[in-house]
One Martini backbone bead per residue (centre of mass of N, CA, C, O) as a GRO file, in nm:
protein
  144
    1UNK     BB    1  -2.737  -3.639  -1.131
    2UNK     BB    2  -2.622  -3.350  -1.068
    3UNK     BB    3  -2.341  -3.159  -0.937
    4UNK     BB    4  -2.177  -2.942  -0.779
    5UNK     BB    5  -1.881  -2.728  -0.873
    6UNK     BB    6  -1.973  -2.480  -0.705
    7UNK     BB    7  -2.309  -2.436  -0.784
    8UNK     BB    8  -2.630  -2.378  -0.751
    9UNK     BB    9  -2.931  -2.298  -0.913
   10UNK     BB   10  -3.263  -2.173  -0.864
   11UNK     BB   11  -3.499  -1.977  -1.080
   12UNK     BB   12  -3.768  -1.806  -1.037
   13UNK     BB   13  -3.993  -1.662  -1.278
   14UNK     BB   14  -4.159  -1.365  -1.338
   15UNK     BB   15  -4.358  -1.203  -1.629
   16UNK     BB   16  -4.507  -0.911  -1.656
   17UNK     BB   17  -4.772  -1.010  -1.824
   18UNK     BB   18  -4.685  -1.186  -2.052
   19UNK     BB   19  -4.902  -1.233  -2.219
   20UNK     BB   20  -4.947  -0.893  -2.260
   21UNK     BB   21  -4.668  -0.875  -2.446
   22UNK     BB   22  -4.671  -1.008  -2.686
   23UNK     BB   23  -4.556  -0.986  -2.992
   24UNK     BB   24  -4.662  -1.062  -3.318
   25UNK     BB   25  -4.370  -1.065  -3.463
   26UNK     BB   26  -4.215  -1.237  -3.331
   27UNK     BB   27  -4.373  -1.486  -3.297
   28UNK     BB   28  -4.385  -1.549  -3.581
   29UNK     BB   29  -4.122  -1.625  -3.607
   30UNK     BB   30  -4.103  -1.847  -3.428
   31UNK     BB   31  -4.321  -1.992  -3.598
   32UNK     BB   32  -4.170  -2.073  -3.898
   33UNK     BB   33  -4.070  -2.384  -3.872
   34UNK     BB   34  -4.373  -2.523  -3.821
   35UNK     BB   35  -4.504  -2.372  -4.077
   36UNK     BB   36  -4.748  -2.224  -4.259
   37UNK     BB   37  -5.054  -2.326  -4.149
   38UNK     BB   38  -5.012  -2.249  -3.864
   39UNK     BB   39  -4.942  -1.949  -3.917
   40UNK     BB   40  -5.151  -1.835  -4.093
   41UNK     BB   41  -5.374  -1.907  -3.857
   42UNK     BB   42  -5.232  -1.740  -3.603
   43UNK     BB   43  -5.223  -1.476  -3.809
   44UNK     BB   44  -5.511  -1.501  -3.853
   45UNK     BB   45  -5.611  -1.440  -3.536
   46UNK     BB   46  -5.426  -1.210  -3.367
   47UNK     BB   47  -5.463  -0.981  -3.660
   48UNK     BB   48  -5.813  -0.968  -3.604
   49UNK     BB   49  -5.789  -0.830  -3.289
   50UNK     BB   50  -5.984  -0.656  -3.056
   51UNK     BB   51  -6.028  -0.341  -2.854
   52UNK     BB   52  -6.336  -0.259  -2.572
   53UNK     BB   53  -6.412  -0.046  -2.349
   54UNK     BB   54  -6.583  -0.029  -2.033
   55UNK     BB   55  -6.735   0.277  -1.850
   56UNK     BB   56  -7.002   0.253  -1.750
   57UNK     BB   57  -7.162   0.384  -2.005
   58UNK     BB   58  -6.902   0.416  -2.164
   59UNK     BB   59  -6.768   0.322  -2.507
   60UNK     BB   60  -6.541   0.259  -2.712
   61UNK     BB   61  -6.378   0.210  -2.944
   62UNK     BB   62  -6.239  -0.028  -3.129
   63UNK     BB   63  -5.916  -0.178  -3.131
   64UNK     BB   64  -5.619  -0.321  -3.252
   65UNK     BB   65  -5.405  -0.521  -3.167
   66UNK     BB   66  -5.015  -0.592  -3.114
   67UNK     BB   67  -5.086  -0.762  -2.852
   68UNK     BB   68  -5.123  -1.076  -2.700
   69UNK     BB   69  -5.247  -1.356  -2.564
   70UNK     BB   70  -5.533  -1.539  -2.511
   71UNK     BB   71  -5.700  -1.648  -2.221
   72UNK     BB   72  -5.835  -1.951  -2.128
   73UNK     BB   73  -5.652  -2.148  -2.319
   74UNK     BB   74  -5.471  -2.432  -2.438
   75UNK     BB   75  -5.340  -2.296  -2.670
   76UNK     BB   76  -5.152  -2.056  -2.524
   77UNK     BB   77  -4.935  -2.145  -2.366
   78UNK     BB   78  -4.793  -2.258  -2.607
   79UNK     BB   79  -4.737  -1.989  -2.759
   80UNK     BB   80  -4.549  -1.915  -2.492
   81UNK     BB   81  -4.376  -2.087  -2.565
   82UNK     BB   82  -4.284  -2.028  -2.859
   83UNK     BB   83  -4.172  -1.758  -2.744
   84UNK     BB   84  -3.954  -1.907  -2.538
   85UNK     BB   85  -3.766  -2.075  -2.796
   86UNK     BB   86  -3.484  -1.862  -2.755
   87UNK     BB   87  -3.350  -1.874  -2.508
   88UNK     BB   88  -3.082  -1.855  -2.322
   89UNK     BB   89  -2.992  -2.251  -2.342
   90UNK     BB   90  -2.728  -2.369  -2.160
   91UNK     BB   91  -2.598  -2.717  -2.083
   92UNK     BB   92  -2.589  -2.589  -1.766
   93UNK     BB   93  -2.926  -2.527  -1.855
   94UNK     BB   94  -3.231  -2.533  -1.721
   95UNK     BB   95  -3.608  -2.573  -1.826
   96UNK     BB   96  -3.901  -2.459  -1.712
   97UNK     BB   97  -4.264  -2.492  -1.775
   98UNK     BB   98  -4.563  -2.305  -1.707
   99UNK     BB   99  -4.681  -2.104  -1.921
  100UNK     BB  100  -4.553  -1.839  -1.709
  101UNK     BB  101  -4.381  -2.049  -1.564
  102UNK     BB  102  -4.034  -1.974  -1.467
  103UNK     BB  103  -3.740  -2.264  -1.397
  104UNK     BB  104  -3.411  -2.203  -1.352
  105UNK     BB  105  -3.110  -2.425  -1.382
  106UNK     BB  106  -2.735  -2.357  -1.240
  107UNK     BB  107  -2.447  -2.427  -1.288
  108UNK     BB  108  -2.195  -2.331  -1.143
  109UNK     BB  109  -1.989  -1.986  -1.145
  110UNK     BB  110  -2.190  -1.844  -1.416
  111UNK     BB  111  -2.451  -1.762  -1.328
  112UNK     BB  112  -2.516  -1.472  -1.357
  113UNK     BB  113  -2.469  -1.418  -1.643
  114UNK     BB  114  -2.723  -1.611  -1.746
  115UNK     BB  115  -2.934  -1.403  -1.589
  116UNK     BB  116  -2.849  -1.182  -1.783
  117UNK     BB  117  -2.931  -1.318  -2.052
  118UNK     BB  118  -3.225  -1.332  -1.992
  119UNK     BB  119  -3.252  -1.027  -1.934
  120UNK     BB  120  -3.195  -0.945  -2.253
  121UNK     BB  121  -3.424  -1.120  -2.349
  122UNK     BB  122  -3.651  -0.979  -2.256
  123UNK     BB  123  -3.623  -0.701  -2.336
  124UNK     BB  124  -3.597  -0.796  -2.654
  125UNK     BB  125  -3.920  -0.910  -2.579
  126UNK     BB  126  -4.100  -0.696  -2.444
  127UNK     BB  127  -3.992  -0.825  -2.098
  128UNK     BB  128  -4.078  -0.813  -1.757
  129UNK     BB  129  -3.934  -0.894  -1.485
  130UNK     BB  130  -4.050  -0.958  -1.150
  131UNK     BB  131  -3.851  -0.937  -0.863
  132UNK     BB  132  -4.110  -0.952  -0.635
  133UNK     BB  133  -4.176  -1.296  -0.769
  134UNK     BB  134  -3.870  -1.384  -0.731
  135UNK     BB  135  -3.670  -1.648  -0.691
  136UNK     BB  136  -3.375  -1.822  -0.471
  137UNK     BB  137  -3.206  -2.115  -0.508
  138UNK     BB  138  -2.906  -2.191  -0.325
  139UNK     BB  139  -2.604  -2.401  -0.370
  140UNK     BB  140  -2.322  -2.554  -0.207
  141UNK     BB  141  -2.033  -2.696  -0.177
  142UNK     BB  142  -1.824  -2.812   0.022
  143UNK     BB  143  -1.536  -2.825   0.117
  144UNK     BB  144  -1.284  -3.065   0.167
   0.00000   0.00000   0.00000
């Protein structure tokens, strides 16, 4: 285990909308090291796919979605993994997540910074963190 060099931090994140922000061609890019084969079959799969809505008798034309992975499936938070697979994560910052829940540790000084570049990558992928479901446990050790 890692000690406090000035302090610790773990920041709990939500991602507002997580699932429904997915942008398909960002998501793409980040799978192409994965393979052709399961490239492929990912992009016939998500750009494929439609959205109807219907409201008491109304049913609206069906349009073509442009973002969003389908949730539900075992399948989909690991696309949501793959879609966070570029976060800014440095040395002395780890992370965990299931689904859309991510859990940020970072030690040292720059704890501040770390989460500003965090911030900049949510904006840079049309995601949006939501800082009323967010907390922060900070620690520090004692002068000596």
């Amino acid at each position: 285990s890692r000690g406090c060099v000035d302090w610790c931090a773990a920041v709990f994140i939500d991602i507002k909308q997580a699932f429904d922000k997915v942008w398909y061609p960002h998501l793409l890019r980040k799978l192409t090291p994965a393979g052709t084969t399961l490239l492929k079959f990912i992009e016939n799969y998500l750009t494929n796919r439609c959205i109807r809505m219907q409201h008491d008798v109304y049913l609206l034309t069906p349009r073509p979605t442009t973002s969003g992975v389908p949730q539900g499936g075992i399948f989909f938070p690991l696309l949501f993994t793959f879609f966070l697979s570029d976060l800014p994560i440095q040395p002395d910052v780890q992370m965990w997540g299931h689904a859309d829940d991510i859990a940020v540790t970072a030690y040292g000084t720059d704890v501040p910074h770390r989460l500003d570049l965090l911030t900049q990558w949510a904006a840079s992928n049309n995601m949006r963190i939501n800082p009323a479901k967010c907390s922060t446990l900070v620690a520090n050790r004692p002068p000596p």
